[in-house]
Amino acid sequence: MSATPLSPLRPAAGAAARRGELAAFLRLRRERLAPQDVGLPVGPRRRTPGLRREEVAERAGVGVAWYTWLEQGRPINPSMQVLDAIARALLLEPAERAHLHRLADVPGAATAAPAPAGPPPGEHTLQTILDALNPLPAGLVGARYDVLAFNDAYAALDPRIELLPPAERNVLWRLFTADEESRPLVDWEREVSVMLGHLRNEFGRRLQDPQWQAYIRRLAEASPLFAEMWARHDVAAPAAHRKTFRAVDGRRVTIVATGFTRTEAPDAKLWIYTPADADAARVLDELLARYREVGAAGLLAGAADPARPGGRTAAAHRPVREAAGQPPEVSSSASSPTPAQS
């Protein structure tokens, strides 16, 4: 009897999928390196993009046939020493090296922590913590970029998020499917490239997770650009970074995004945005004050018609910030992801 689409992969099928990911990752990392990157002459005729397989094998000190089998996804079991030699040959970053170890199924390589059976202790305090961080925008974001909880300042920076049902607040779905005018990020391509590197890093820990498989498949079907960028197999580790938002009134706000992991919810990160300069701090304060005066819909309406008077009071508009009965590290948006803020 055939398995349903959401059933876990059988061990053999799961191993084949993992080897396929490993093969694609090695090939793409090899093709991105130019000969001069590793001190090799360019030569007059190079029909292969990047390095040749034999050049990687020589740099790593392994046989050409053996390395070729790895790129072909054959069932071989490289040692940690061999993988590290290949990582050095391909000039892999630390996050890429860890990803390589996971794809090769190295014993002890970090994988995703199992989801807890119920809400972690102290979960009711999360919104209190987020609210206390105002006027700094802050939100809890899952590994698939589901926005799970947030404060007023976060919503004021991108009020469209509040108007969505909790299960439909997904950053990447928003960035890849929304019209350009409603995208909150100024440097779109750079930001989504970083996010996809993080997503690929997390996906490497969950290759056999049917919810993750469904999420990637649906997003690839909805956005050919996502499918194209996802096929690059870029990997990155989360780190503090600057990004610039376009507020609903057209002003630009540059912030520094810093992520923190909660012990009881390791699959989600608490992202806090600090203003990059005094102008950014002033704009964030003004957006927050206006948001508390007119609410998300009022902010959006005011952007379209500045003469329009304000709407609901802060008490009347205050949103439900988390899906009822659902812990922050668990989200149902894999089946129906839609917009959210980064």
Short mmCIF file of C-alpha atoms in Angstrom, two decimals:
data_model
loop_
_atom_site.label_atom_id
_atom_site.label_comp_id
_atom_site.label_asym_id
_atom_site.label_seq_id
_atom_site.Cartn_x
_atom_site.Cartn_y
_atom_site.Cartn_z
CA MET A 1 0.00 0.00 0.00
CA SER A 2 1.43 3.39 -0.95
CA ALA A 3 2.21 5.96 1.73
CA THR A 4 0.25 9.17 2.02
CA PRO A 5 2.07 12.43 1.14
CA LEU A 6 2.44 13.38 4.81
CA SER A 7 3.72 10.03 6.07
CA PRO A 8 7.37 9.86 7.16
CA LEU A 9 9.87 8.69 4.56
CA ARG A 10 10.88 5.06 4.78
CA PRO A 11 14.51 4.63 5.90
CA ALA A 12 15.75 3.72 2.40
CA ALA A 13 13.87 6.58 0.76
CA GLY A 14 15.04 8.99 3.46
CA ALA A 15 18.67 7.97 2.94
CA ALA A 16 18.30 8.40 -0.82
CA ALA A 17 16.85 11.89 -0.33
CA ARG A 18 19.70 12.80 2.00
CA ARG A 19 22.30 11.57 -0.50
CA GLY A 20 20.59 13.57 -3.23
CA GLU A 21 20.83 16.72 -1.11
CA LEU A 22 24.49 15.96 -0.41
CA ALA A 23 25.25 15.44 -4.10
CA ALA A 24 23.60 18.72 -5.12
CA PHE A 25 25.27 20.64 -2.31
CA LEU A 26 28.77 19.40 -3.21
CA ARG A 27 28.28 20.08 -6.92
CA LEU A 28 27.02 23.62 -6.39
CA ARG A 29 29.75 24.45 -3.90
CA ARG A 30 32.35 23.16 -6.37
CA GLU A 31 30.87 25.14 -9.27
CA ARG A 32 30.91 28.43 -7.36
CA LEU A 33 34.71 28.30 -6.85
CA ALA A 34 36.94 29.82 -9.52
CA PRO A 35 40.39 28.29 -10.06
CA GLN A 36 42.08 31.47 -8.88
CA ASP A 37 40.17 31.20 -5.58
CA VAL A 38 42.34 28.22 -4.67
CA GLY A 39 45.56 29.26 -6.42
CA LEU A 40 45.05 27.29 -9.65
CA PRO A 41 45.73 28.69 -13.13
CA VAL A 42 42.61 29.56 -15.10
CA GLY A 43 43.83 27.95 -18.34
CA PRO A 44 42.63 28.72 -21.88
CA ARG A 45 39.79 26.22 -22.06
CA ARG A 46 37.65 25.35 -19.05
CA ARG A 47 34.30 23.95 -20.07
CA THR A 48 33.37 23.15 -16.46
CA PRO A 49 31.96 25.96 -14.29
CA GLY A 50 34.10 26.38 -11.21
CA LEU A 51 36.56 23.68 -10.22
CA ARG A 52 36.78 20.27 -11.84
CA ARG A 53 35.98 17.19 -9.76
CA GLU A 54 39.55 15.98 -10.03
CA GLU A 55 40.81 19.32 -8.71
CA VAL A 56 38.60 19.05 -5.64
CA ALA A 57 39.63 15.44 -5.11
CA GLU A 58 43.32 16.34 -5.34
CA ARG A 59 42.94 19.25 -2.91
CA ALA A 60 41.08 16.97 -0.48
CA GLY A 61 43.48 14.06 -0.89
CA VAL A 62 40.80 11.56 -1.99
CA GLY A 63 40.34 9.51 -5.13
CA VAL A 64 38.60 11.14 -8.09
CA ALA A 65 36.22 8.20 -8.53
CA TRP A 66 35.34 8.23 -4.84
CA TYR A 67 34.58 11.97 -4.86
CA THR A 68 32.57 11.55 -8.06
CA TRP A 69 30.42 8.91 -6.34
CA LEU A 70 29.67 11.40 -3.58
CA GLU A 71 28.49 13.96 -6.15
CA GLN A 72 26.41 11.26 -7.80
CA GLY A 73 24.63 10.43 -4.55
CA ARG A 74 25.93 6.87 -4.32
CA PRO A 75 25.55 5.02 -0.98
CA ILE A 76 29.04 5.46 0.47
CA ASN A 77 29.93 6.49 4.02
CA PRO A 78 32.73 9.09 4.21
CA SER A 79 34.55 9.55 7.49
CA MET A 80 34.62 12.80 9.44
CA GLN A 81 38.25 13.33 8.39
CA VAL A 82 37.40 12.95 4.71
CA LEU A 83 34.44 15.29 4.98
CA ASP A 84 36.57 17.90 6.71
CA ALA A 85 39.19 17.58 3.97
CA ILE A 86 36.47 18.13 1.33
CA ALA A 87 35.15 21.10 3.30
CA ARG A 88 38.62 22.65 3.28
CA ALA A 89 39.02 21.94 -0.43
CA LEU A 90 35.71 23.70 -1.15
CA LEU A 91 36.45 26.60 1.24
CA LEU A 92 33.23 25.95 3.16
CA GLU A 93 32.13 28.32 5.89
CA PRO A 94 31.44 26.83 9.37
CA ALA A 95 27.67 26.69 8.76
CA GLU A 96 28.27 24.96 5.43
CA ARG A 97 30.66 22.47 7.03
CA ALA A 98 28.05 21.58 9.68
CA HIS A 99 25.45 21.23 6.91
CA LEU A 100 27.79 18.87 5.04
CA HIS A 101 28.16 16.71 8.15
CA ARG A 102 24.38 16.48 8.57
CA LEU A 103 23.82 15.56 4.94
CA ALA A 104 26.49 12.88 5.19
CA ASP A 105 24.73 11.52 8.30
CA VAL A 106 27.84 11.80 10.45
CA PRO A 107 27.18 10.40 13.95
CA GLY A 108 26.81 13.25 16.41
CA ALA A 109 25.97 15.89 13.78
CA ALA A 110 23.42 18.32 15.18
CA THR A 111 19.83 17.71 14.14
CA ALA A 112 16.59 19.40 15.02
CA ALA A 113 15.42 19.05 18.58
CA PRO A 114 12.11 17.17 18.90
CA ALA A 115 9.09 19.41 19.39
CA PRO A 116 7.84 19.39 22.97
CA ALA A 117 4.58 17.60 23.69
CA GLY A 118 3.00 20.74 25.18
CA PRO A 119 3.66 24.40 25.82
CA PRO A 120 7.01 24.97 27.54
CA PRO A 121 7.02 26.24 31.12
CA GLY A 122 6.48 29.98 31.44
CA GLU A 123 4.88 30.31 28.04
CA HIS A 124 2.30 32.77 29.33
CA THR A 125 5.11 35.24 30.06
CA LEU A 126 6.26 35.49 26.43
CA GLN A 127 3.90 38.27 25.42
CA THR A 128 4.76 40.15 28.61
CA ILE A 129 8.44 40.01 27.64
CA LEU A 130 7.71 41.15 24.09
CA ASP A 131 5.52 44.03 25.30
CA ALA A 132 8.21 45.15 27.73
CA LEU A 133 10.62 45.53 24.81
CA ASN A 134 8.54 48.31 23.21
CA PRO A 135 9.50 50.63 21.50
CA LEU A 136 11.99 48.09 20.10
CA PRO A 137 10.26 45.84 17.55
CA ALA A 138 10.48 42.24 18.74
CA GLY A 139 8.98 38.96 17.57
CA LEU A 140 9.29 35.22 17.95
CA VAL A 141 10.02 33.59 14.57
CA GLY A 142 10.08 29.85 13.91
CA ALA A 143 12.63 27.92 11.88
CA ARG A 144 10.35 28.09 8.80
CA TYR A 145 9.97 31.86 9.30
CA ASP A 146 6.52 31.61 10.83
CA VAL A 147 5.90 34.73 12.92
CA LEU A 148 4.57 33.25 16.15
CA ALA A 149 4.30 36.25 18.48
CA PHE A 150 5.20 39.95 18.35
CA ASN A 151 4.80 43.29 20.07
CA ASP A 152 3.19 46.58 19.06
CA ALA A 153 6.43 48.05 17.70
CA TYR A 154 6.88 45.02 15.44
CA ALA A 155 3.36 45.41 14.08
CA ALA A 156 3.82 49.17 13.65
CA LEU A 157 6.84 48.53 11.43
CA ASP A 158 4.77 46.27 9.16
CA PRO A 159 1.07 46.49 10.12
CA ARG A 160 -0.09 44.03 7.46
CA ILE A 161 1.05 41.19 9.72
CA GLU A 162 -1.65 41.95 12.30
CA LEU A 163 -4.40 41.67 9.70
CA LEU A 164 -3.54 38.04 8.92
CA PRO A 165 -4.75 34.97 10.83
CA PRO A 166 -1.97 33.60 13.08
CA ALA A 167 -1.52 30.46 10.96
CA GLU A 168 -0.87 32.56 7.84
CA ARG A 169 1.94 34.77 9.13
CA ASN A 170 4.98 33.52 7.25
CA VAL A 171 7.89 35.75 6.26
CA LEU A 172 9.11 33.96 3.16
CA TRP A 173 5.64 33.44 1.72
CA ARG A 174 5.09 37.17 2.04
CA LEU A 175 8.40 38.11 0.46
CA PHE A 176 8.05 35.74 -2.48
CA THR A 177 4.35 36.09 -3.27
CA ALA A 178 3.27 39.60 -2.23
CA ASP A 179 3.28 42.49 -4.69
CA GLU A 180 6.37 44.66 -4.62
CA GLU A 181 4.63 47.65 -3.03
CA SER A 182 3.67 45.71 0.09
CA ARG A 183 7.10 44.18 0.68
CA PRO A 184 8.54 45.73 3.83
CA LEU A 185 12.23 45.16 3.03
CA VAL A 186 14.21 47.63 0.92
CA ASP A 187 17.10 45.39 -0.18
CA TRP A 188 14.86 42.47 -1.09
CA GLU A 189 17.30 40.22 -2.91
CA ARG A 190 20.04 40.43 -0.31
CA GLU A 191 17.66 39.79 2.57
CA VAL A 192 15.87 36.81 1.03
CA SER A 193 19.22 35.28 0.04
CA VAL A 194 20.28 35.40 3.69
CA MET A 195 16.94 33.97 4.83
CA LEU A 196 17.12 31.10 2.34
CA GLY A 197 20.61 30.30 3.61
CA HIS A 198 19.16 30.03 7.12
CA LEU A 199 16.22 27.98 5.84
CA ARG A 200 18.50 25.54 4.00
CA ASN A 201 20.56 25.17 7.17
CA GLU A 202 17.44 24.26 9.14
CA PHE A 203 16.09 22.01 6.41
CA GLY A 204 19.30 19.98 6.52
CA ARG A 205 18.29 18.98 10.06
CA ARG A 206 14.81 17.90 8.97
CA LEU A 207 15.13 16.21 5.58
CA GLN A 208 12.56 13.57 6.50
CA ASP A 209 10.03 15.94 8.09
CA PRO A 210 6.85 15.82 5.96
CA GLN A 211 5.70 19.26 7.12
CA TRP A 212 8.96 20.81 6.00
CA GLN A 213 8.78 18.94 2.69
CA ALA A 214 5.25 20.23 2.13
CA TYR A 215 6.26 23.78 3.03
CA ILE A 216 9.18 23.82 0.56
CA ARG A 217 7.07 22.21 -2.15
CA ARG A 218 4.20 24.68 -1.79
CA LEU A 219 6.47 27.69 -1.79
CA ALA A 220 8.34 26.42 -4.85
CA GLU A 221 5.04 25.92 -6.65
CA ALA A 222 3.85 29.41 -5.70
CA SER A 223 7.08 31.19 -6.63
CA PRO A 224 9.39 30.13 -9.50
CA LEU A 225 11.95 32.61 -8.13
CA PHE A 226 11.96 30.80 -4.78
CA ALA A 227 12.44 27.48 -6.62
CA GLU A 228 15.37 28.95 -8.55
CA MET A 229 17.06 30.42 -5.47
CA TRP A 230 16.37 27.31 -3.37
CA ALA A 231 18.13 25.18 -5.99
CA ARG A 232 21.38 27.03 -5.29
CA HIS A 233 21.75 25.18 -1.96
CA ASP A 234 23.23 28.23 -0.22
CA VAL A 235 23.72 27.77 3.54
CA ALA A 236 24.17 30.38 6.25
CA ALA A 237 24.02 30.55 10.03
CA PRO A 238 21.87 33.22 11.73
CA ALA A 239 23.81 36.26 12.93
CA ALA A 240 23.15 39.86 13.91
CA HIS A 241 22.81 42.01 10.82
CA ARG A 242 21.51 45.34 9.54
CA LYS A 243 18.41 45.59 7.40
CA THR A 244 16.30 48.45 6.13
CA PHE A 245 12.51 48.47 6.23
CA ARG A 246 10.15 50.58 4.18
CA ALA A 247 7.43 51.83 6.53
CA VAL A 248 3.83 52.22 5.34
CA ASP A 249 4.35 55.98 4.99
CA GLY A 250 7.37 55.44 2.73
CA ARG A 251 10.07 56.31 5.24
CA ARG A 252 13.08 54.04 5.52
CA VAL A 253 14.10 52.58 8.87
CA THR A 254 17.47 50.87 9.29
CA ILE A 255 17.73 48.50 12.22
CA VAL A 256 20.12 45.90 13.61
CA ALA A 257 18.41 42.51 13.95
CA THR A 258 19.70 40.34 16.78
CA GLY A 259 18.37 36.83 17.42
CA PHE A 260 18.16 34.98 20.74
CA THR A 261 17.27 31.33 21.30
CA ARG A 262 15.00 30.38 24.18
CA THR A 263 16.06 27.26 26.07
CA GLU A 264 12.52 25.88 26.16
CA ALA A 265 11.88 26.59 22.44
CA PRO A 266 15.18 26.03 20.58
CA ASP A 267 13.53 25.90 17.15
CA ALA A 268 12.31 29.51 17.41
CA LYS A 269 14.32 32.70 17.74
CA LEU A 270 13.40 35.88 19.54
CA TRP A 271 14.42 38.66 17.14
CA ILE A 272 14.87 42.16 18.53
CA TYR A 273 15.33 45.15 16.23
CA THR A 274 17.43 48.04 17.56
CA PRO A 275 17.55 51.32 15.63
CA ALA A 276 20.77 51.87 13.70
CA ASP A 277 20.77 55.63 14.31
CA ALA A 278 18.81 58.46 15.92
CA ASP A 279 16.60 58.95 12.87
CA ALA A 280 15.57 55.29 12.94
CA ALA A 281 14.76 55.56 16.65
CA ARG A 282 12.60 58.61 16.02
CA VAL A 283 10.69 56.94 13.18
CA LEU A 284 10.09 53.81 15.25
CA ASP A 285 8.70 55.93 18.11
CA GLU A 286 6.39 57.81 15.75
CA LEU A 287 5.15 54.64 14.05
CA LEU A 288 4.45 53.02 17.41
CA ALA A 289 2.52 56.06 18.67
CA ARG A 290 0.44 56.19 15.50
CA TYR A 291 -0.20 52.45 15.59
CA ARG A 292 -1.50 52.66 19.16
CA GLU A 293 -3.74 55.51 18.11
CA VAL A 294 -5.34 54.08 14.94
CA GLY A 295 -4.32 50.39 14.76
CA ALA A 296 -2.91 48.42 11.83
CA ALA A 297 -5.78 49.10 9.42
CA GLY A 298 -5.63 52.80 10.30
CA LEU A 299 -1.91 52.91 9.54
CA LEU A 300 -2.46 51.32 6.14
CA ALA A 301 -5.42 53.54 5.36
CA GLY A 302 -3.46 56.61 6.44
CA ALA A 303 -0.63 55.64 4.11
CA ALA A 304 -3.09 55.57 1.22
CA ASP A 305 -4.92 58.73 2.38
CA PRO A 306 -2.95 60.93 4.82
CA ALA A 307 -6.03 63.09 5.42
CA ARG A 308 -8.06 60.18 6.74
CA PRO A 309 -8.75 60.45 10.50
CA GLY A 310 -7.54 57.77 12.95
CA GLY A 311 -9.52 54.65 13.77
CA ARG A 312 -9.64 52.30 16.75
CA THR A 313 -8.11 52.93 20.14
CA ALA A 314 -5.17 50.88 21.35
CA ALA A 315 -7.41 48.87 23.67
CA ALA A 316 -9.89 48.15 20.91
CA HIS A 317 -7.39 47.09 18.30
CA ARG A 318 -5.02 44.96 20.37
CA PRO A 319 -4.52 41.71 18.40
CA VAL A 320 -4.39 38.09 19.46
CA ARG A 321 -0.66 37.56 19.17
CA GLU A 322 -0.45 33.74 19.22
CA ALA A 323 -2.54 30.93 17.86
CA ALA A 324 -4.76 29.68 20.66
CA GLY A 325 -3.48 26.51 22.32
CA GLN A 326 -0.39 26.42 20.10
CA PRO A 327 3.14 26.73 21.54
CA PRO A 328 5.36 29.25 19.72
CA GLU A 329 7.75 26.67 18.31
CA VAL A 330 4.94 24.78 16.60
CA SER A 331 3.14 26.34 13.64
CA SER A 332 0.50 25.13 11.24
CA SER A 333 1.59 27.38 8.39
CA ALA A 334 3.30 24.54 6.54
CA SER A 335 -0.01 23.73 4.92
CA SER A 336 -1.08 27.29 4.14
CA PRO A 337 1.78 29.77 4.50
CA THR A 338 1.16 33.43 3.75
CA PRO A 339 2.61 36.86 4.41
CA ALA A 340 4.50 38.14 7.42
CA GLN A 341 7.36 40.36 8.40
CA SER A 342 10.97 39.29 8.77
#
